[in-house]
Short mmCIF file of C-alpha atoms in Angstrom, two decimals:
data_model
loop_
_atom_site.label_atom_id
_atom_site.label_comp_id
_atom_site.label_asym_id
_atom_site.label_seq_id
_atom_site.Cartn_x
_atom_site.Cartn_y
_atom_site.Cartn_z
CA MET A 732 9.80 -6.14 -20.90
CA SER A 733 9.64 -9.66 -21.69
CA GLY A 734 12.79 -11.42 -21.45
CA VAL A 735 14.83 -8.66 -19.87
CA LEU A 736 15.33 -11.16 -16.64
CA ASP A 737 15.77 -14.54 -18.62
CA GLY A 738 17.68 -16.72 -16.63
CA LYS A 739 17.97 -14.45 -13.46
CA CYS A 740 16.69 -15.23 -9.88
CA VAL A 741 15.40 -12.34 -7.70
CA LEU A 742 14.45 -12.07 -4.06
CA VAL A 743 11.47 -9.87 -3.42
CA THR A 744 10.75 -8.92 0.25
CA GLY A 745 7.87 -7.13 1.73
CA VAL A 746 5.12 -8.94 -0.13
CA ILE A 747 2.12 -8.16 2.32
CA THR A 748 -1.21 -7.85 -0.01
CA THR A 749 -1.67 -7.94 -3.89
CA SER A 750 -1.74 -4.26 -3.90
CA SER A 751 1.62 -4.01 -2.39
CA ILE A 752 4.49 -2.67 -4.96
CA ALA A 753 6.34 -5.79 -3.97
CA PHE A 754 3.67 -8.12 -5.13
CA HIS A 755 3.50 -6.19 -8.53
CA THR A 756 7.50 -6.11 -8.90
CA ALA A 757 7.18 -10.15 -8.34
CA ARG A 758 4.50 -10.34 -10.96
CA GLU A 759 6.70 -8.32 -13.60
CA ALA A 760 9.84 -9.89 -12.86
CA GLN A 761 8.25 -13.14 -13.64
CA LEU A 762 6.87 -11.88 -16.61
CA ALA A 763 10.08 -10.60 -17.57
CA GLY A 764 11.32 -14.19 -17.42
CA ALA A 765 13.07 -14.26 -13.66
CA GLN A 766 12.74 -17.00 -11.27
CA VAL A 767 11.19 -15.02 -8.03
CA ILE A 768 11.67 -15.91 -4.37
CA LEU A 769 9.41 -14.11 -1.95
CA THR A 770 10.05 -13.48 1.75
CA GLY A 771 7.50 -12.36 4.24
CA LEU A 772 6.87 -12.08 8.13
CA ARG A 773 3.71 -14.09 7.88
CA PRO A 774 4.45 -16.65 5.41
CA ARG A 775 0.93 -18.29 5.64
CA LEU A 776 -0.35 -15.43 4.11
CA VAL A 777 2.15 -14.61 1.57
CA ASN A 778 1.85 -18.11 0.36
CA ARG A 779 -1.99 -17.54 -0.08
CA ILE A 780 -0.90 -13.91 -2.22
CA ALA A 781 1.71 -16.12 -4.09
CA THR A 782 -1.08 -17.95 -5.94
CA ARG A 783 -2.12 -15.05 -7.60
CA LEU A 784 1.36 -14.73 -9.40
CA PRO A 785 1.62 -15.83 -13.03
CA ARG A 786 4.07 -18.76 -11.80
CA PRO A 787 4.43 -20.62 -8.59
CA ALA A 788 6.97 -18.65 -5.89
CA PRO A 789 8.48 -20.08 -2.85
CA VAL A 790 8.03 -18.24 0.51
CA ILE A 791 10.70 -17.70 3.21
CA GLU A 792 9.81 -16.64 6.55
CA LEU A 793 11.63 -13.27 7.21
CA ASP A 794 11.88 -10.66 10.06
CA VAL A 795 14.70 -8.14 9.07
CA THR A 796 14.91 -7.23 12.52
CA ASP A 797 15.42 -10.87 13.78
CA ASP A 798 19.01 -11.89 13.88
CA GLU A 799 18.44 -15.57 13.87
CA HIS A 800 16.25 -14.88 10.54
CA LEU A 801 18.98 -13.20 8.86
CA ARG A 802 21.50 -15.49 9.81
CA LEU A 803 19.49 -18.55 8.33
CA LEU A 804 18.38 -16.45 5.29
CA LYS A 805 21.21 -17.52 2.90
CA ASP A 806 20.60 -21.06 3.68
CA ARG A 807 17.00 -20.92 3.35
CA VAL A 808 17.58 -19.10 -0.47
CA ALA A 809 20.00 -21.69 -0.91
CA GLU A 810 17.36 -24.54 -0.69
CA HIS A 811 15.83 -22.69 -4.00
CA THR A 812 18.71 -21.32 -6.05
CA ASP A 813 22.57 -21.48 -6.03
CA ARG A 814 22.91 -17.74 -6.72
CA LEU A 815 20.75 -14.26 -6.68
CA ASP A 816 20.94 -12.09 -9.49
CA GLY A 817 18.72 -9.63 -7.63
CA VAL A 818 17.28 -8.32 -4.29
CA LEU A 819 14.28 -6.17 -4.13
CA HIS A 820 13.88 -4.59 -0.53
CA SER A 821 10.28 -3.37 0.21
CA ILE A 822 10.45 -3.19 4.23
CA ALA A 823 9.27 -0.43 6.16
CA TYR A 824 7.27 -0.25 9.41
CA ALA A 825 6.98 2.86 11.70
CA PRO A 826 4.89 2.55 15.10
CA GLN A 827 1.67 4.76 15.01
CA SER A 828 3.34 7.09 17.54
CA ALA A 829 5.93 7.86 14.82
CA LEU A 830 3.30 9.20 12.33
CA GLY A 831 0.48 11.46 11.99
CA GLY A 832 1.65 14.84 13.51
CA ARG A 833 3.36 13.40 16.23
CA PHE A 834 6.79 14.09 15.68
CA MET A 835 7.90 15.86 18.80
CA ASP A 836 6.18 13.43 21.05
CA THR A 837 7.65 10.08 19.54
CA PRO A 838 9.62 8.07 21.97
CA TRP A 839 13.16 7.18 20.86
CA GLU A 840 12.28 3.33 20.95
CA ASP A 841 9.47 4.11 18.44
CA VAL A 842 11.91 6.00 16.30
CA ALA A 843 14.49 3.24 16.47
CA THR A 844 12.35 0.72 15.48
CA ALA A 845 11.28 3.01 12.35
CA VAL A 846 14.74 3.33 11.67
CA HIS A 847 15.95 -0.15 12.19
CA THR A 848 13.31 -1.89 10.41
CA SER A 849 13.12 1.03 7.32
CA ALA A 850 16.67 1.86 6.65
CA TYR A 851 19.60 -0.16 8.39
CA SER A 852 17.22 -3.39 6.91
CA LEU A 853 18.56 -2.61 3.77
CA LYS A 854 22.44 -3.29 4.95
CA SER A 855 21.28 -6.15 6.90
CA LEU A 856 19.34 -7.94 4.16
CA VAL A 857 21.87 -7.19 1.58
CA GLY A 858 24.76 -8.58 3.93
CA SER A 859 22.79 -11.65 4.56
CA VAL A 860 22.63 -13.12 1.08
CA LEU A 861 25.76 -11.26 -0.32
CA PRO A 862 27.41 -14.79 -0.60
CA LEU A 863 24.88 -15.94 -3.13
CA MET A 864 25.22 -12.92 -5.12
CA GLY A 865 28.98 -13.33 -6.51
CA GLU A 866 30.35 -10.85 -9.01
CA GLY A 867 27.55 -9.17 -10.18
CA GLY A 868 23.82 -8.34 -9.48
CA ALA A 869 21.64 -5.46 -8.55
CA VAL A 870 19.75 -4.31 -5.43
CA VAL A 871 16.83 -2.07 -5.55
CA GLY A 872 14.99 -0.52 -2.67
CA LEU A 873 11.47 1.35 -2.59
CA ASP A 874 11.80 4.72 -1.19
CA PHE A 875 9.48 8.02 -0.68
CA ASP A 876 11.16 11.09 -1.54
CA ALA A 877 13.29 12.03 1.58
CA SER A 878 14.41 15.30 0.43
CA VAL A 879 11.61 17.11 1.72
CA SER A 880 9.00 17.18 4.77
CA TRP A 881 5.82 15.54 3.95
CA PRO A 882 2.52 16.15 6.42
CA ASP A 883 2.22 13.28 8.58
CA TYR A 884 5.11 11.27 6.94
CA ASP A 885 7.30 12.31 10.27
CA TRP A 886 9.65 9.70 11.72
CA MET A 887 9.34 7.50 8.18
CA GLY A 888 10.37 10.34 6.56
CA VAL A 889 13.66 10.52 8.48
CA ALA A 890 14.08 6.67 8.26
CA LYS A 891 13.75 6.90 4.40
CA ALA A 892 16.22 9.76 4.43
CA GLY A 893 18.13 7.06 6.21
CA LEU A 894 17.33 4.41 3.51
CA GLU A 895 18.87 6.79 1.21
CA SER A 896 22.10 7.32 2.67
CA THR A 897 22.24 3.78 3.20
CA ALA A 898 21.83 2.79 -0.17
CA ARG A 899 24.52 5.46 -1.36
CA TYR A 900 27.23 3.57 1.06
CA LEU A 901 26.08 0.35 0.00
CA ALA A 902 26.68 1.47 -3.82
CA ARG A 903 30.26 2.50 -2.49
CA TYR A 904 31.22 -0.74 -0.61
CA LEU A 905 29.63 -3.57 -3.06
CA GLY A 906 30.37 -1.54 -6.19
CA PRO A 907 33.99 -3.17 -6.46
CA GLN A 908 32.16 -6.64 -6.53
CA GLY A 909 30.09 -5.11 -9.55
CA ILE A 910 26.92 -4.96 -7.23
CA ARG A 911 24.43 -2.17 -8.14
CA VAL A 912 22.41 -0.39 -5.52
CA ASN A 913 19.53 2.03 -6.56
CA LEU A 914 16.23 3.25 -5.22
CA VAL A 915 13.00 3.81 -6.46
CA ALA A 916 11.07 6.75 -5.31
CA ALA A 917 7.27 6.33 -5.84
CA GLY A 918 4.52 8.57 -5.61
CA PRO A 919 1.76 7.80 -3.19
CA LEU A 920 0.01 4.31 -4.08
CA ASN A 921 -2.94 2.59 -2.19
CA THR A 922 -0.82 0.27 -0.42
CA LEU A 923 -1.39 -0.65 3.29
CA ALA A 924 1.62 1.35 4.49
CA ALA A 925 -0.01 4.26 2.84
CA GLY A 926 -3.25 3.81 4.77
CA ARG A 927 -1.64 4.07 8.07
CA VAL A 928 -0.85 7.74 7.09
CA SER A 929 -4.03 9.78 7.94
CA ASP A 930 -4.10 12.07 5.07
CA ALA A 931 -3.03 9.56 2.36
CA GLU A 932 -6.13 9.82 0.10
CA ASP A 933 -5.62 13.79 0.14
CA ASP A 934 -1.99 13.35 -0.84
CA GLY A 935 -2.91 11.10 -3.82
CA ALA A 936 -5.64 13.83 -4.98
CA THR A 937 -2.89 16.48 -4.48
CA TRP A 938 -0.20 14.48 -6.27
CA ALA A 939 -2.34 14.03 -9.67
CA ASP A 940 -3.07 17.65 -9.50
CA ASN A 941 0.62 18.70 -9.76
CA ALA A 942 2.33 15.39 -11.39
CA PRO A 943 2.73 16.86 -15.47
CA LEU A 944 2.17 13.31 -16.36
CA GLY A 945 -0.32 12.83 -14.04
CA TRP A 946 -0.75 10.06 -11.27
CA ASP A 947 -3.05 7.04 -10.58
CA GLU A 948 -2.55 6.07 -7.20
CA GLY A 949 -4.34 2.83 -7.68
CA ASN A 950 -1.52 1.64 -10.31
CA ALA A 951 2.01 0.20 -9.06
CA THR A 952 2.85 -1.13 -12.50
CA PRO A 953 4.73 1.76 -13.42
CA THR A 954 6.62 1.50 -10.28
CA ALA A 955 7.18 -2.20 -10.58
CA ARG A 956 8.42 -1.71 -14.03
CA ALA A 957 10.84 0.54 -12.83
CA CYS A 958 12.29 -1.73 -10.64
CA VAL A 959 12.30 -4.74 -13.12
CA ALA A 960 14.49 -2.08 -15.26
CA LEU A 961 17.04 -1.79 -12.51
CA LEU A 962 17.39 -5.45 -11.67
CA SER A 963 17.94 -5.91 -15.41
CA ASP A 964 21.09 -5.43 -17.16
CA TRP A 965 20.28 -2.39 -18.80
CA PHE A 966 21.31 -0.21 -16.06
CA THR A 967 25.20 -1.82 -15.68
CA ALA A 968 26.86 1.53 -15.05
CA THR A 969 24.33 3.26 -12.84
CA THR A 970 24.16 2.76 -9.03
CA GLY A 971 23.68 4.81 -5.75
CA GLU A 972 20.54 6.63 -7.89
CA ILE A 973 17.44 7.48 -7.07
CA VAL A 974 14.57 6.94 -9.74
CA HIS A 975 11.64 8.90 -9.41
CA VAL A 976 8.26 7.30 -10.67
CA ASP A 977 5.75 9.98 -9.12
CA GLY A 978 4.61 11.61 -12.60
CA GLY A 979 7.27 14.23 -12.31
CA VAL A 980 6.26 15.83 -9.21
CA HIS A 981 9.56 15.66 -7.81
CA ALA A 982 10.65 18.16 -10.33
CA MET A 983 7.80 20.43 -10.18
CA GLY A 984 6.94 20.76 -6.04
CA PHE A 985 3.41 21.71 -4.82
#
């Protein structure tokens, strides 16, 4: 995919570890020619992780549930670029009480945290940097298929359904500005977030058994490359879409 992001600047959120999809997307975006700016909840940690990228990338502190962080985000990004061509939303969080089969007992406060952080934040993030996007650009969010219920995923599944709906409405309202909004629904991967779900390892094995193309939960590169493709100019007439990178499981079922 060398060159498909030449001359573009992409904001990548949600880098936590080198196993995260966001990290792999940042890496693939740089290899495709993009200037990359990272955000993280713990910038010192993300700065260390950024040293593993092919090229240096600035890191901006960002808590998407903090109004002050969102208010200042545009100016902090503008310290490194005069425009953004793409944004990767790779942010999701649910309190432990909202996962692991506790669906009927989860208090509203924890549900609200999951929905705020994992769904509403897509709108918050994009709204904060919209003045830098001008006419055109691409927004890509990371999803996990919310068309069905998954064991132990519980209120995070509800939040992902909210993310999918939010993306469709953003596609409607940002389309006249030439901005595309799409999601990539990946299969289970060995990430920090997946480790918080009790049977994530079993899910990976089951997924591989049912994926017609097979599935390697240790390989985030196919997902990252799908994100890069959607951030590029190769999908100029695609918006409001969910691209599945799951080995084909979504079309097969278990």
